[in-house]
Coordinates of C-alpha atoms in Angstrom, one line a residue:
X1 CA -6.5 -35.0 -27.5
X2 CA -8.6 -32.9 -30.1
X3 CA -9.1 -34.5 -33.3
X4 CA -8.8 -31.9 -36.3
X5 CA -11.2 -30.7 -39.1
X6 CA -9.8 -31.0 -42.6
X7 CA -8.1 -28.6 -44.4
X8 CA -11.0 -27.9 -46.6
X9 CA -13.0 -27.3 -43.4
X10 CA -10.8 -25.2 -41.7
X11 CA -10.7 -23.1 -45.0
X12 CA -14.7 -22.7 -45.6
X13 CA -15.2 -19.1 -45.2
X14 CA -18.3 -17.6 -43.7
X15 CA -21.4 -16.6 -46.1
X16 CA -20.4 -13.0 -46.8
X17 CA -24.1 -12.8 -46.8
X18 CA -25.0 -14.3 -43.8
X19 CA -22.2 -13.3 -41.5
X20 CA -23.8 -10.4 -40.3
X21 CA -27.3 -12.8 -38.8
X22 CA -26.5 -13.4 -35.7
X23 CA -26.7 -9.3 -35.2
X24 CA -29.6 -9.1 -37.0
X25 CA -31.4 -11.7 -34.2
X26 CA -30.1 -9.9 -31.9
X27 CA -31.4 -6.8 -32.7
X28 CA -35.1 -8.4 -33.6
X29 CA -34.8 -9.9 -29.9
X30 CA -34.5 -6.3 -28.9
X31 CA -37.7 -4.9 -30.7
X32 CA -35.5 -3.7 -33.5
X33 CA -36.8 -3.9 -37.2
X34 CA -34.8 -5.0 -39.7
X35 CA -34.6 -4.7 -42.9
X36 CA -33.0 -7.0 -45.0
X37 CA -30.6 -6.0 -48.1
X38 CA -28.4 -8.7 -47.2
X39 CA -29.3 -11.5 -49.6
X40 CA -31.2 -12.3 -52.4
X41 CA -34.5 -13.8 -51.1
X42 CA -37.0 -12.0 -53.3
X43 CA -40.2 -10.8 -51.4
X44 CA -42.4 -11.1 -54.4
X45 CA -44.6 -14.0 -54.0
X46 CA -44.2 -17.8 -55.6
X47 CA -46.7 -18.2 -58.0
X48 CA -49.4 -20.0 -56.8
X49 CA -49.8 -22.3 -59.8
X50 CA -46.6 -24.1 -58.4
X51 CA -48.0 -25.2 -55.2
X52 CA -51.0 -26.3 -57.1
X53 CA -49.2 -28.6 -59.2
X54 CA -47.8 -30.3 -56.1
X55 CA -51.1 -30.5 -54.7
X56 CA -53.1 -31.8 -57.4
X57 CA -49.9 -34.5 -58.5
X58 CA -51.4 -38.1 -57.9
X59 CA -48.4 -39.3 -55.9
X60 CA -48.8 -42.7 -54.4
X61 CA -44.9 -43.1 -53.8
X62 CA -42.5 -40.6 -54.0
X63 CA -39.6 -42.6 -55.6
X64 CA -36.2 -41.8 -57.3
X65 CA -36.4 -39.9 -60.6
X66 CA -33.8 -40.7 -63.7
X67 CA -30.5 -38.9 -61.9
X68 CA -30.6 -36.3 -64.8
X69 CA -34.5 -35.6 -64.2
X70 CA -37.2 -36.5 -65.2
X71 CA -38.0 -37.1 -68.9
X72 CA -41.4 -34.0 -68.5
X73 CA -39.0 -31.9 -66.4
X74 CA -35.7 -31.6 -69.0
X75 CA -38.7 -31.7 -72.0
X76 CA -40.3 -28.7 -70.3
X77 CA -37.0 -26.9 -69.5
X78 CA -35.9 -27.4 -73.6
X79 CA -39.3 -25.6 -74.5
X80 CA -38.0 -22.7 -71.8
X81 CA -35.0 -22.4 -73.4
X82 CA -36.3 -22.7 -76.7
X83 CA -39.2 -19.6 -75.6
X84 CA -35.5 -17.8 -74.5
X85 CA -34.0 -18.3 -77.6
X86 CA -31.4 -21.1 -77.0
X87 CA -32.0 -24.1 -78.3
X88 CA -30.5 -27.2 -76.7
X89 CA -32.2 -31.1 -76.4
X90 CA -33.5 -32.7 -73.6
X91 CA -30.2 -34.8 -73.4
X92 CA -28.0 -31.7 -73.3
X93 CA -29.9 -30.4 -69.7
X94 CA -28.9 -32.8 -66.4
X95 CA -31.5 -31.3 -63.7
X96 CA -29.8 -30.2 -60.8
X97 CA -30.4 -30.0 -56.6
X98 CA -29.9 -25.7 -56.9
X99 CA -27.8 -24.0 -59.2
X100 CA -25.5 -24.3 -56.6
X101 CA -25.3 -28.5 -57.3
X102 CA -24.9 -27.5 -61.0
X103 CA -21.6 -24.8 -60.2
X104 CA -20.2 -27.7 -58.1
X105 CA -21.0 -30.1 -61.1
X106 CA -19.4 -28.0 -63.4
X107 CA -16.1 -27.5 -61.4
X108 CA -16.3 -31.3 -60.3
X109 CA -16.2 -32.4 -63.8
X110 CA -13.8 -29.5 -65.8
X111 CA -11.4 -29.2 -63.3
X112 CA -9.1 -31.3 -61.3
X113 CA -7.7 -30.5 -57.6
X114 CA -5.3 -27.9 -57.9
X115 CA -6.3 -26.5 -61.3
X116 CA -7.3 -22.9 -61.5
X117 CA -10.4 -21.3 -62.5
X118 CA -10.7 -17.1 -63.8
X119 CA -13.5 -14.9 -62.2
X120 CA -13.5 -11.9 -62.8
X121 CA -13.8 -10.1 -59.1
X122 CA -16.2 -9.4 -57.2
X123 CA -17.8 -12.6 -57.6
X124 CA -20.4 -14.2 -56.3
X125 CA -18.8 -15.0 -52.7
X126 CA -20.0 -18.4 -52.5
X127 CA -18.1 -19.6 -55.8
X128 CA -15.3 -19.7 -53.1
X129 CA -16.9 -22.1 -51.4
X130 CA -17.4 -24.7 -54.3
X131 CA -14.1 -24.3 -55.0
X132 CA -12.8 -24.9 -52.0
X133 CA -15.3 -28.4 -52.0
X134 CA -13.8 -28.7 -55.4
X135 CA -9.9 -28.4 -54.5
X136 CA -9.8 -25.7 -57.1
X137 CA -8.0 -22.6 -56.7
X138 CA -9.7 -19.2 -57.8
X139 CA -7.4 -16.7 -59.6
X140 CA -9.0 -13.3 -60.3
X141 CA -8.8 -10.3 -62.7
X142 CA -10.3 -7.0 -61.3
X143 CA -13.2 -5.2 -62.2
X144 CA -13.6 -1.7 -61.0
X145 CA -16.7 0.3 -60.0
X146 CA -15.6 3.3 -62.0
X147 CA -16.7 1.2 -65.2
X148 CA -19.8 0.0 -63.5
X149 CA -18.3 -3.4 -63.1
X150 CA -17.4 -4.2 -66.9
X151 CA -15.6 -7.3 -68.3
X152 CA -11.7 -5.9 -66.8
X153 CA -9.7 -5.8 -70.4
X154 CA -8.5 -9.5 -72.3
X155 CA -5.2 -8.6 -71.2
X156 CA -5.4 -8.9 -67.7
X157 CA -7.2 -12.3 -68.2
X158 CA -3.8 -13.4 -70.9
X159 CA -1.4 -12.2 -67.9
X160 CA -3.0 -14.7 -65.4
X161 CA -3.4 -17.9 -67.4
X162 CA -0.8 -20.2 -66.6
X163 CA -0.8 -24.5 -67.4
X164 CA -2.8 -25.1 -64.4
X165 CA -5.6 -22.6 -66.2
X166 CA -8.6 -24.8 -67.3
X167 CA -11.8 -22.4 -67.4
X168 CA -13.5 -18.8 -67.3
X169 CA -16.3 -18.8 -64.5
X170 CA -18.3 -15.6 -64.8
X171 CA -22.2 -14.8 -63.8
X172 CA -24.0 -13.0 -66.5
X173 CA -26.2 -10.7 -65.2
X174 CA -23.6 -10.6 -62.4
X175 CA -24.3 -11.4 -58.2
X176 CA -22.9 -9.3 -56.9
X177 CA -22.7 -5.8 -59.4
X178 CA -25.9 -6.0 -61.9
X179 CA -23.3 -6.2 -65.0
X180 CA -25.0 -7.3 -68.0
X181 CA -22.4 -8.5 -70.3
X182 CA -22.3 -7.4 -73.6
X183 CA -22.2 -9.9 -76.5
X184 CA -18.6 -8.4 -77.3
X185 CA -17.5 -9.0 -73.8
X186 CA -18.6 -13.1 -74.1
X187 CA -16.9 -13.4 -77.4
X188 CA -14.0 -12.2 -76.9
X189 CA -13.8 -14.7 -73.7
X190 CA -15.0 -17.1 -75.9
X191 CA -12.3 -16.3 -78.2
X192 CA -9.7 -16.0 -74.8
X193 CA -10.8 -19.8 -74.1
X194 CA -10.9 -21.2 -78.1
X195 CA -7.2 -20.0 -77.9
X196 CA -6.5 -21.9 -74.7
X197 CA -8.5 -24.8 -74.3
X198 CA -10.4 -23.5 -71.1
X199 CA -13.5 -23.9 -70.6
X200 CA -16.5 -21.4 -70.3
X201 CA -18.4 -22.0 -67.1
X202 CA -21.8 -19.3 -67.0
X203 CA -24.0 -18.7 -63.8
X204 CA -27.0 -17.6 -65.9
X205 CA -29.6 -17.8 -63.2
X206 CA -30.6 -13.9 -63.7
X207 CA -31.2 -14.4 -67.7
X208 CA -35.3 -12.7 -67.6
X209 CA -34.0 -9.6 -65.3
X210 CA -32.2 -6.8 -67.1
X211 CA -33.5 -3.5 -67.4
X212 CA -33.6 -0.5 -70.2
X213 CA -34.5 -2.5 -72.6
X214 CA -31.5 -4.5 -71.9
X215 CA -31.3 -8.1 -73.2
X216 CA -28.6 -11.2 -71.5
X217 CA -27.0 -12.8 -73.9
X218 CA -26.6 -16.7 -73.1
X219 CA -22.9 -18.3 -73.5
X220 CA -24.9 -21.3 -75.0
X221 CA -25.5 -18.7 -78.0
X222 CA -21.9 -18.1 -78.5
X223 CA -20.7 -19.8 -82.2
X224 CA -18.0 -22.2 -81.9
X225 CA -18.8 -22.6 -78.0
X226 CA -20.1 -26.1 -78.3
X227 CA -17.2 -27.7 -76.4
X228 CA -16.5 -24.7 -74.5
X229 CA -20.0 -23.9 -73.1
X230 CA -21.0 -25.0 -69.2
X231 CA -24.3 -23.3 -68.1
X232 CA -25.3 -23.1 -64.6
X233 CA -28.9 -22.4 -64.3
X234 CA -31.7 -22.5 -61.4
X235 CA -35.6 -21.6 -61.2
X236 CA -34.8 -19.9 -57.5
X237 CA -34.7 -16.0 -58.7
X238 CA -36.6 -16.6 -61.8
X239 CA -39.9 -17.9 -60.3
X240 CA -38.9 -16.4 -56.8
X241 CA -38.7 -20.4 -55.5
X242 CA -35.4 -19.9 -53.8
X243 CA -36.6 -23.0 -51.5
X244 CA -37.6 -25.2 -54.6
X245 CA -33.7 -26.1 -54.9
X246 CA -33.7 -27.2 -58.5
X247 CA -31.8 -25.9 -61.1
X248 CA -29.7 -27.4 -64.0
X249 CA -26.8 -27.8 -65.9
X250 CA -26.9 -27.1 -69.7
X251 CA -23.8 -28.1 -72.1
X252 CA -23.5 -29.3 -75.6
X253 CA -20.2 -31.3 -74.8
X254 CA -21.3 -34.7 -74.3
X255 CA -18.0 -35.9 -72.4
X256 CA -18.9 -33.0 -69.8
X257 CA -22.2 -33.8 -69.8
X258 CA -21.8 -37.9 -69.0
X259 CA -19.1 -36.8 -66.4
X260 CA -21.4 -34.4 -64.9
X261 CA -24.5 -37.1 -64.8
X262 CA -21.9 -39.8 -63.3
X263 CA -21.4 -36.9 -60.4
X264 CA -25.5 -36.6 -60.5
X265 CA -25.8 -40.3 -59.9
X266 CA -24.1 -40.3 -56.5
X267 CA -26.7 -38.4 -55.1
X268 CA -29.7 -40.4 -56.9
X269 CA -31.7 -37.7 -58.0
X270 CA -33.0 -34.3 -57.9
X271 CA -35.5 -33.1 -55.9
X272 CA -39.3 -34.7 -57.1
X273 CA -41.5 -32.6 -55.9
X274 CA -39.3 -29.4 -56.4
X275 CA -39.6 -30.5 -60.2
X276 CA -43.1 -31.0 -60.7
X277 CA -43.6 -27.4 -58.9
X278 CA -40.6 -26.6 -61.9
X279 CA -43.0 -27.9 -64.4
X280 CA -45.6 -25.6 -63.4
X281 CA -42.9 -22.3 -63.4
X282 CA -42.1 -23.4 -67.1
X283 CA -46.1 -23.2 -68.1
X284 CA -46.7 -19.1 -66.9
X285 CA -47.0 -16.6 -69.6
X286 CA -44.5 -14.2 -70.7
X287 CA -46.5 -11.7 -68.6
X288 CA -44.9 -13.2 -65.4
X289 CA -41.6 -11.9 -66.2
X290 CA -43.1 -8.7 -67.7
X291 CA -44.5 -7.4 -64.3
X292 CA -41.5 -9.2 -62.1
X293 CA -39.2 -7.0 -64.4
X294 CA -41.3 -3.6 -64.1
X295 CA -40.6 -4.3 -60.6
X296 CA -37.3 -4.9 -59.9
X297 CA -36.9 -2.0 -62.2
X298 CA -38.2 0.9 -60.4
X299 CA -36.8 -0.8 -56.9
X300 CA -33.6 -0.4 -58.6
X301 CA -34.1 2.8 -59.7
X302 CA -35.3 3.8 -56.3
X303 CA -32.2 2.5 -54.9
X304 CA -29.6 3.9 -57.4
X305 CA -31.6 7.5 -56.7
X306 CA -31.5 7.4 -53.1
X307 CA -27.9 6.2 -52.9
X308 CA -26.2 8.7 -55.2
X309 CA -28.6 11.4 -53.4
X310 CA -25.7 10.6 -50.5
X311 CA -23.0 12.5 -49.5
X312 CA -19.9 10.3 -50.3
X313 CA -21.5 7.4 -51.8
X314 CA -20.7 6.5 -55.0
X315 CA -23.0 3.4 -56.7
X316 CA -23.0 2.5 -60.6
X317 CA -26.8 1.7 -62.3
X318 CA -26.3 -2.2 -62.8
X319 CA -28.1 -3.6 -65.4
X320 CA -29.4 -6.6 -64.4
X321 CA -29.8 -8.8 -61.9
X322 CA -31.4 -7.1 -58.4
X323 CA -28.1 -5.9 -56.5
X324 CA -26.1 -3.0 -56.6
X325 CA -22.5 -2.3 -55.2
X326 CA -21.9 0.8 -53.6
X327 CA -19.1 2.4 -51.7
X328 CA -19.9 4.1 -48.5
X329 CA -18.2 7.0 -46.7
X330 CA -16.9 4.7 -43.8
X331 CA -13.8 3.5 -42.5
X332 CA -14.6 -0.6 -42.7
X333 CA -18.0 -1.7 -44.4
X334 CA -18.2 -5.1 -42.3
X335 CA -18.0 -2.8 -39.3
X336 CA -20.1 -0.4 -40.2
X337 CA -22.4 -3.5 -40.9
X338 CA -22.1 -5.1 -37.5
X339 CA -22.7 -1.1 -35.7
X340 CA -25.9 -0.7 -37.6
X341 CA -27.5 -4.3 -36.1
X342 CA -25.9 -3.3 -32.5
X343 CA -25.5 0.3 -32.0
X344 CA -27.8 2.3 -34.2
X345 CA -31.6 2.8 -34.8
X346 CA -33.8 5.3 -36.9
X347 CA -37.8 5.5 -35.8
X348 CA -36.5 1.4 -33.8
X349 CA -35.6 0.3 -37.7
X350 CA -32.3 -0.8 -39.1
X351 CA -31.0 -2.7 -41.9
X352 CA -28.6 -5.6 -42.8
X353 CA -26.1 -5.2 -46.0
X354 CA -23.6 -7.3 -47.1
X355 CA -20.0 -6.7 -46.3
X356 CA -18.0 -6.4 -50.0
X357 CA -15.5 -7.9 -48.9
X358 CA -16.5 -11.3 -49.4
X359 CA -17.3 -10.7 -52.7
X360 CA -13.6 -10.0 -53.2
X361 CA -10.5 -12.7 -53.1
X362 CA -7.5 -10.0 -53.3
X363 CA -7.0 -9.1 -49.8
X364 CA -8.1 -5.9 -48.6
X365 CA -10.4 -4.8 -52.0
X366 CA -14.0 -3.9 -51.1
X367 CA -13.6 -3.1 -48.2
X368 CA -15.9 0.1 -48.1
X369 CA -18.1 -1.4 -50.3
X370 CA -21.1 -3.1 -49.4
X371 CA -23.5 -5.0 -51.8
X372 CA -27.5 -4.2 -51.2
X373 CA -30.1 -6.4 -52.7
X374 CA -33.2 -4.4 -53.9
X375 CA -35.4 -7.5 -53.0
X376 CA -38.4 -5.6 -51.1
X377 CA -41.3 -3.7 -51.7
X378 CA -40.7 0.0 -52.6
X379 CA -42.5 1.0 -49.3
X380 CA -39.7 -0.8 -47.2
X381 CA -37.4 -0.4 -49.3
X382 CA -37.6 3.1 -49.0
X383 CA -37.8 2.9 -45.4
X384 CA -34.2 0.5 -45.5
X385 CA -32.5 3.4 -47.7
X386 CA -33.4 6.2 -45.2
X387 CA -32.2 4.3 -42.1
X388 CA -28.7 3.8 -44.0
X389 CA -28.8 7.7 -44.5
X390 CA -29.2 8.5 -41.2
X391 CA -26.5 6.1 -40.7
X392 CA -24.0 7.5 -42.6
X393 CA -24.5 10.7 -40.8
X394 CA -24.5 8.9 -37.0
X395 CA -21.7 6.3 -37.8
X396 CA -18.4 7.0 -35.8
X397 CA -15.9 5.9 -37.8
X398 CA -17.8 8.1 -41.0
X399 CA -15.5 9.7 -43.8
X400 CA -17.6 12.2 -44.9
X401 CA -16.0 15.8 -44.5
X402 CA -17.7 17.6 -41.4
X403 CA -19.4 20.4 -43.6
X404 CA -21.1 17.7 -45.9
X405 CA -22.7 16.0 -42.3
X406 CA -23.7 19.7 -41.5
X407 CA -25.5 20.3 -44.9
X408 CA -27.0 16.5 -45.0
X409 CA -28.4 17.2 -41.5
X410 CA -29.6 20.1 -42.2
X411 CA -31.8 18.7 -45.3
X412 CA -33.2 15.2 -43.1
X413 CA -34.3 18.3 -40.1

């Protein structure tokens, strides 16, 4: 006799950006190179100053910390978020394992099994997950890519609110699209969950990368949010410490906030050394996110270019963040996916995207879009964009009329 999983087992979905790896080793056991637009793992190095805090800490025992952090950690994080302009104290920020400890947190402690939470969709696919671990169910409003991925009208959120309805869950700039919300678009869901009683969860882990001159406006700065306000926050994308696995949670609601440190306390504490290299991160000058931004700038831009230089691809400039969604001239984007780790090569190169679909909950949407994570150097970057448009042009199951494959061709000859 078999014994079962649980329910919440059998209903974990896959990484929508990591269902795609076992291809990918394939093809590197092949000779193949790959090129990874999959996920957001930034190739821009860790600041060395981090590891030299580690080294140079006089660490005789590496014990438990406080289980909200400790006391240096949250007092270095206010003076961050003082330098962003949002100021909260030292008892309003409960250090985290990962932002992702800090979503669970949040959804652990506003939410009970069976409530529902908003997101506006595509989302970032693991939310599902947390949910899922949570016993929460997701209910979405749409966003489009004809709009570039903007907040879907108030309305659509009003239709969907029903008793079971207890927050907004949104990440601003947005993973998966780029969308920098405008401070319109929070107030009015500020306003949406004022006239509820929801909450306002906000995955704000992206805050120093919007581009244009563009500025992200924290839901922490939203009058009258104070017992509304839930921010989800992590040093992985800022500092480029994905591995660090420290983030926080930031509220002003004390109840939340004691509810979310009782949940802290069953796992001890945060990570120790992970904070002392998060000590470090808070100390380097503006100038950090200065050239990091200049970066990720003109990769997007290289990106956006090259993709709407494509016969049947159509891709909105995101704002923010360091992905962009794009729909491709192909039949099924998680098949095209899995064809261009087993089937095709360019010059022995290849690339991995992530499926859209996974970014979606309604059944069937995204399903030729893929989302691409502009997280390499130009050089390879550059290299990742040509293989997908020789791609496009070899793929099978392509869309594109015959006479634009001719022209396209024609123009790579």
């Amino acid at each position: 006799m078999s014994l079962a999983i649980s329910q919440r087992g059998q209903a974990m979905p896959a990484s929508p950006f990591r269902k795609l790896a076992p291809f990918a080793e394939a093809a590197k056991q092949q000779g193949k190179k790959v090129y990874h637009l999959n996920i957001g793992q930034p190739d821009i190095a860790t600041p060395p100053s981090l590891f030299e805090a580690v080294r140079q800490a006089d660490i005789r025992v590496l014990a438990y910390s406080h289980g909200a952090g400790t006391d240096s950690y949250r007092q270095k994080l206010a003076a961050y978020y003082h330098r962003a302009g949002i100021e909260v104290s030292t008892e309003e920020i409960l250090v985290t394992t990962a932002g992702s400890e800090a979503i669970l947190f949040a959804l652990l402690t506003c939410l009970n099994p069976g409530d529902e939470v908003i997101i506006p969709e595509p989302f970032y696919g693991t939310y599902t997950a947390f949910a899922i671990a949570a016993g929460v169910n997701i209910v979405t409003v749409t966003a489009t890519i004809d709009n570039g991925f903007a907040l879907p009208p108030l309305a659509a959120f009003e239709q969907v609110i029903t008793p079971r309805t207890k927050a907004i869950l949104l990440c601003n700039p947005s993973n998966p699209t780029g969308h920098v919300y405008t401070r319109r678009e929070l107030e009015d869901l500020l306003g949406l969950c004022q006239r509820h009683g929801l909450y306002l969860l906000s995955d704000e882990a992206y805050r120093e990368y919007c581009y244009d001159g563009a500025r992200s406006i924290s839901a922490l700065n939203l009058p009258g949010g104070e017992e509304h306000v839930v921010v989800m926050d992590t040093i992985s994308k800022r500092y480029s410490a994905c591995g660090a696995r420290v983030g926080s949670l930031v509220t002003r609601n004390k109840t939340v906030y004691l509810a979310a440190f009782h949940f802290a306390q069953m796992r001890i504490s945060p990570p120790g050394l992970g904070m002392l290299l998060g000590e470090a991160a808070v100390d380097l000058p503006e100038s950090y996110f200065d050239e990091n931004r200049a970066e990720y700038q003109a990769r997007r831009d290289l990106t956006v270019a090259r993709l709407q230089a494509m016969p049947g691809v159509q891709c909105p400039v995101p704002g923010g963040a360091f992905y962009v969604m794009a729909h491709l001239p192909v039949d099924d984007a998680e098949r095209f996916g899995e064809w261009l780790l087993t089937d095709f090569t360019y010059e022995n190169q290849t690339l991995m995207l992530s499926p859209a679909n996974g970014f979606y909950q309604t059944p069937d949407l995204g399903r030729q879009q893929v989302r691409i994570a502009y997280v390499l150097n130009l050089n390879d970057l550059a290299a990742a964009l040509t293989c997908l448009e020789h791609a496009l042009l070899a793929y099978p199951d392509r869309t594109l009329a015959p006479q634009a494959v001719a022209a396209t061709a024609e123009a790579l000859a």
